[in-house]
Structure formats: structure tokens, C-alpha cells
C-alpha positions as a Markdown table, in Angstrom:
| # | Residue | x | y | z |
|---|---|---|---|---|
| 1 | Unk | 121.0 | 119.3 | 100.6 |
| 2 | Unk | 119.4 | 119.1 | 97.5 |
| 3 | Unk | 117.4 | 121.5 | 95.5 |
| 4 | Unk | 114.4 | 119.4 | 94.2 |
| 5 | Unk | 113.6 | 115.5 | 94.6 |
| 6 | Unk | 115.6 | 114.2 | 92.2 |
| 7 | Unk | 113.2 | 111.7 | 89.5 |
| 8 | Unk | 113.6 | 107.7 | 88.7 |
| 9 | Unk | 115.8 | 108.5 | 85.9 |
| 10 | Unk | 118.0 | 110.9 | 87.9 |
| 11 | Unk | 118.9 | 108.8 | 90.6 |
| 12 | Unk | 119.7 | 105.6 | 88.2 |
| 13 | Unk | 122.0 | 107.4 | 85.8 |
| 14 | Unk | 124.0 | 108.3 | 89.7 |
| 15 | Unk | 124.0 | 105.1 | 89.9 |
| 16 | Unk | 126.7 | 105.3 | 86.9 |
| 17 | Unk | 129.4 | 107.4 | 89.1 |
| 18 | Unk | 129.9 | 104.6 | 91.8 |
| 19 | Unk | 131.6 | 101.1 | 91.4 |
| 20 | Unk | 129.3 | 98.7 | 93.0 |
| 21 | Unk | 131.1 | 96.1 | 93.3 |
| 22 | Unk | 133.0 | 97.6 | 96.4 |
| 23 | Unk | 129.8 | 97.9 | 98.2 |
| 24 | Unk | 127.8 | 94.6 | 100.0 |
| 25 | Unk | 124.2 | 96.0 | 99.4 |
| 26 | Unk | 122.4 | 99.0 | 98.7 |
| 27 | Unk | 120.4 | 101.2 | 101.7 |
| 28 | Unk | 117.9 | 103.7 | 101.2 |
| 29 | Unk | 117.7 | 105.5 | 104.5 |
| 30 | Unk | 118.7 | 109.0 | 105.8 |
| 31 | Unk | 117.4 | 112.7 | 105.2 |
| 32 | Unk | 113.8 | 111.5 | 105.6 |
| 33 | Unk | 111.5 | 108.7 | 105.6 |
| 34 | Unk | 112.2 | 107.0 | 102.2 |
| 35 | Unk | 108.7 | 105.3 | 102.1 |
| 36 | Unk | 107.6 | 108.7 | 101.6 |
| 37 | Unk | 108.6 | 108.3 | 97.9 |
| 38 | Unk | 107.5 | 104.1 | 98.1 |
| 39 | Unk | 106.8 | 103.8 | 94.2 |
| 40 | Unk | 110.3 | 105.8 | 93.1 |
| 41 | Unk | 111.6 | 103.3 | 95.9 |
| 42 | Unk | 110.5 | 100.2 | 94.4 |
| 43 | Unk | 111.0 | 101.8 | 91.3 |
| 44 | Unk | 114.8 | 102.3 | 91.8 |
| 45 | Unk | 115.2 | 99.0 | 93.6 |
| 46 | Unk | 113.8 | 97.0 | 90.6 |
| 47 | Unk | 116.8 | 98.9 | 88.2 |
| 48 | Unk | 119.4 | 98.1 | 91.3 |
| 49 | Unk | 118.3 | 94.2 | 91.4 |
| 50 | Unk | 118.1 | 94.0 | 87.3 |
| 51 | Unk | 121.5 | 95.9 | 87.3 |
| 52 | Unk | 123.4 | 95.0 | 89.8 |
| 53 | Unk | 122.4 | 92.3 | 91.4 |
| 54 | Unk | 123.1 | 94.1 | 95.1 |
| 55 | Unk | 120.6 | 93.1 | 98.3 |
| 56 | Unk | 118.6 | 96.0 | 99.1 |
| 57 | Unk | 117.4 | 97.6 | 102.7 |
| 58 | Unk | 115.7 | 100.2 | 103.7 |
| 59 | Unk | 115.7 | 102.0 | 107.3 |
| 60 | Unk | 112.2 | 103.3 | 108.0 |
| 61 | Unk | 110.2 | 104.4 | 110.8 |
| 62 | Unk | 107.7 | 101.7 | 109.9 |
| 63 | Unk | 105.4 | 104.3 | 109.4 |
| 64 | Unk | 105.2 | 103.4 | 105.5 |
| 65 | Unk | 101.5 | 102.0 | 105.5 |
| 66 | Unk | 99.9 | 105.1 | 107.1 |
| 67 | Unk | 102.1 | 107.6 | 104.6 |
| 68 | Unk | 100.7 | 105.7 | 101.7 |
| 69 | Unk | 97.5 | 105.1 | 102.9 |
| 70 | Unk | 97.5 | 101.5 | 101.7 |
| 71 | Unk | 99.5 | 98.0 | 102.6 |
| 72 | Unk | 103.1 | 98.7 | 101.4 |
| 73 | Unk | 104.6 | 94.7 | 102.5 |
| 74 | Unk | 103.7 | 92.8 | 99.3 |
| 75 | Unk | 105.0 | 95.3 | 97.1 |
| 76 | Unk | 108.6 | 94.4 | 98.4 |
| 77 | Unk | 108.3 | 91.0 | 97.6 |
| 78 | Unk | 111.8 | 89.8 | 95.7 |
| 79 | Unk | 112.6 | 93.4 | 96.0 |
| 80 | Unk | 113.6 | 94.1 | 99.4 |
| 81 | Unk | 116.5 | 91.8 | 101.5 |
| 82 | Unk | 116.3 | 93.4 | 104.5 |
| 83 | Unk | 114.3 | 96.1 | 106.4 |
| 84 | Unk | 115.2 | 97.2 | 109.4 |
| 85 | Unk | 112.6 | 99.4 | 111.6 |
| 86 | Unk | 113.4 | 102.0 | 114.3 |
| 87 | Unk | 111.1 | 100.6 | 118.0 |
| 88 | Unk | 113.0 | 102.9 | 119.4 |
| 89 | Unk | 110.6 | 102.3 | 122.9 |
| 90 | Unk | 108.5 | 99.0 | 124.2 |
| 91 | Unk | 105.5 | 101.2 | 124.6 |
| 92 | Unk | 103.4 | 103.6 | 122.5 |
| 93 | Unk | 103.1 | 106.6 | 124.9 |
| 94 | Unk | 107.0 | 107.5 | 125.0 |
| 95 | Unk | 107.2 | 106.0 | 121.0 |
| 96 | Unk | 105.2 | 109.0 | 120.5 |
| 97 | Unk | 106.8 | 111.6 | 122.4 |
| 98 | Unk | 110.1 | 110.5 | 121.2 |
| 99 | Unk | 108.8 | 110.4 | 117.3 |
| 100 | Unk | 106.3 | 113.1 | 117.1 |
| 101 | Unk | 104.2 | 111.3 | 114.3 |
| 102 | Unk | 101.8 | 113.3 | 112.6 |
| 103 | Unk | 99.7 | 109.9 | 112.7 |
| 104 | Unk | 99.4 | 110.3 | 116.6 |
| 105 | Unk | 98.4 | 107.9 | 119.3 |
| 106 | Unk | 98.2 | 105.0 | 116.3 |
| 107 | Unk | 102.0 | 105.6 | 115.2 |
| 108 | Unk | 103.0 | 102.9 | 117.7 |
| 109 | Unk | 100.6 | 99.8 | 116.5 |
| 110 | Unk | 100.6 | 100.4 | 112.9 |
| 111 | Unk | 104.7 | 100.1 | 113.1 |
| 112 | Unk | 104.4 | 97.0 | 115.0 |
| 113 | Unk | 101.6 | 95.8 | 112.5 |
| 114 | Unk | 104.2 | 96.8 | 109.5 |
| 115 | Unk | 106.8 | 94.9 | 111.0 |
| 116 | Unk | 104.2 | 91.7 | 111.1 |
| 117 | Unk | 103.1 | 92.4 | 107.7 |
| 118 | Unk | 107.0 | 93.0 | 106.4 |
| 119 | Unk | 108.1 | 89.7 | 107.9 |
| 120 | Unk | 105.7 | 87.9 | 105.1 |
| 121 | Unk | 107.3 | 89.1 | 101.6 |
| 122 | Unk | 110.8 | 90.7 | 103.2 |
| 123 | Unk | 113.6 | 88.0 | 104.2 |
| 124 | Unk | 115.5 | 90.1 | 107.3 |
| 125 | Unk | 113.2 | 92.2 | 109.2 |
| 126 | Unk | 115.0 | 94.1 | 112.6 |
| 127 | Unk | 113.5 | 96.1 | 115.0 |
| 128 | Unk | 116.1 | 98.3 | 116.6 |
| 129 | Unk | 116.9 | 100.6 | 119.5 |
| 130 | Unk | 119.5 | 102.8 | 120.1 |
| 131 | Unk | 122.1 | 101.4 | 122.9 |
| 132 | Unk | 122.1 | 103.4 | 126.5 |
| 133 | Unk | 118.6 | 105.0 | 125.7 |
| 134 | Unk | 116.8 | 102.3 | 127.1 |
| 135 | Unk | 116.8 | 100.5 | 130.4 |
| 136 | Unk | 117.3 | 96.8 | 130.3 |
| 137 | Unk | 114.0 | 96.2 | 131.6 |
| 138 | Unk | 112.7 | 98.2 | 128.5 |
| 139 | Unk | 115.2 | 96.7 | 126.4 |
| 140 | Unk | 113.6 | 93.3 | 127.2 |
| 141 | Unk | 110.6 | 94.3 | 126.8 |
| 142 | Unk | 111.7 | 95.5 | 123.1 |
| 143 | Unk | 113.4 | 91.7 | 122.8 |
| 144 | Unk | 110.0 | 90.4 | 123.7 |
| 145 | Unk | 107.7 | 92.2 | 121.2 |
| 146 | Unk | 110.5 | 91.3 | 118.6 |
| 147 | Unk | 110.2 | 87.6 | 119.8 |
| 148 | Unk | 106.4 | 87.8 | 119.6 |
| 149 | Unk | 106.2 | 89.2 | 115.7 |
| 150 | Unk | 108.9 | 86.9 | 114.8 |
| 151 | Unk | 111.3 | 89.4 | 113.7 |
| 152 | Unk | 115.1 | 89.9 | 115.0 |
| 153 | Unk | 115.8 | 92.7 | 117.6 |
| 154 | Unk | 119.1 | 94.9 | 117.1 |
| 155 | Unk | 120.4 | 97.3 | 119.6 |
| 156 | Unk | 122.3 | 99.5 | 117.4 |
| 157 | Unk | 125.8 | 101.7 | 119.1 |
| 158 | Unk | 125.4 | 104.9 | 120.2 |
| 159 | Unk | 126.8 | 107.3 | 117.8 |
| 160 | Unk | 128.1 | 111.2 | 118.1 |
């Protein structure tokens, strides 16, 4: 755990301790939502593009538009390769019980909108659930939103 939030120039010159070339792309995930920190974000992917040339994701809740209180997609434009968003449900009242947004009953729609605003200026958006939390009727009904906003569905392994 760390300390502080670690600035922009921090986290580049960390950068400097790893050889990239033994990794396929660069994730910003984990330990939080990192669209809480969107403009370091961009930030940081701008120097890892310029640098090194590595595709970028970023694992989110989708929730980045309501945390910034603005439209988030067209900032990742040429920026971010791939996004991949947690559905974790097909409907909003157990997406809610399961996440616990502080954004409330809205949580579920303004992900989905995300998603359908992400899929315009990033390449690989996926919407993904978590294998043997869902039924397979639910599951389909997760493949069929993802069909509908034109965005790839991924069930992703249970993990320990």
C-alpha cells in the first residue's frame, strides 16, 4: 500500500525500473477505480504511447463519467487500445447491490451509456462477468446487452 498518491512525474520515472519490452501492453487497473485519477491517467498514457509505444487498457467500473462529472470517451481517443468494463449483472437492481455505487439507482445505465460512448474513440471495448456468478440465462442476457451496444462480452475465470 502506498503512503500518498504518487504524482505524473512519479509514476513515469517507475516507469524507468521495468523492461517493457517483455510486457504486450500496459493496464491501469487494481487498488481502486483508476478513472478516479482520469487526467494523471491520460496523462501517464500519453508518456507510455510517446515512450514506448505499448497498447494501453484500463479495467473500470464504467463509472468514469459520473466520478468526473463530465464525458470521459473522447478524451481516450488514440490513447486508449482497449477498455474493458465490469457488467458484472444483466440488470440494474442486483448491479447495485453487488457494487454499492455511491451514484445509486443510476450506476447501472450510466455504465451501459459509457460503454456506448467508449465504443466511439476506444478500439476494444468488453463488457465482462465473472464465470459461475451468473446463471446462463443471466449470462445471455449480459451477451445480449453486449450485442446491442456493439461491444464484445467476456466471461472472465473464477479466481481464488
Amino acid at each position: 500500500w502506498l503512503k500518498r498518491e504518487p504524482s505524473v512525474e512519479e509514476i513515469k520515472k517507475e516507469f524507468e525500473k521495468f523492461d517493457l519490452s517483455q510486457f504486450e501492453e500496459v493496464v491501469f487497473c487494481g487498488f481502486g477505480e483508476p478513472t478516479e485519477r482520469f487526467d494523471d491517467l491520460i496523462q501517464v498514457a500519453a508518456f507510455v504511447k510517446q515512450t514506448y509505444g505499448k497498447p494501453i487498457r484500463i479495467n473500470t467500473n464504467g463509472l468514469g463519467n459520473l466520478i468526473n462529472n463530465r464525458n470521459i470517451a473522447p478524451d481516450m481517443k488514440n490513447m486508449i487500445d482497449t477498455i474493458s468494463i465490469s457488467l458484472n449483472t444483466p440488470n440494474a437492481e442486483k448491479y447495485l447491490e453487488l457494487t454499492r455505487s455511491k451514484f445509486g439507482q443510476i450506476s447501472f445505465q450510466a455504465m451501459l451509456n459509457f460503454a456506448g460512448e467508449a465504443k466511439k474513440y476506444v478500439p476494444n471495448v468488453v463488457l465482462s462477468t465473472v464465470d459461475t456468478t451468473l446463471t446462463k440465462e443471466e449470462e445471455a442476457q449480459c451477451s445480449s446487452i453486449c450485442r446491442n451496444l456493439g461491444v464484445t462480452y467476456r466471461i472472465r475465470p473464477w479466481e481464488d
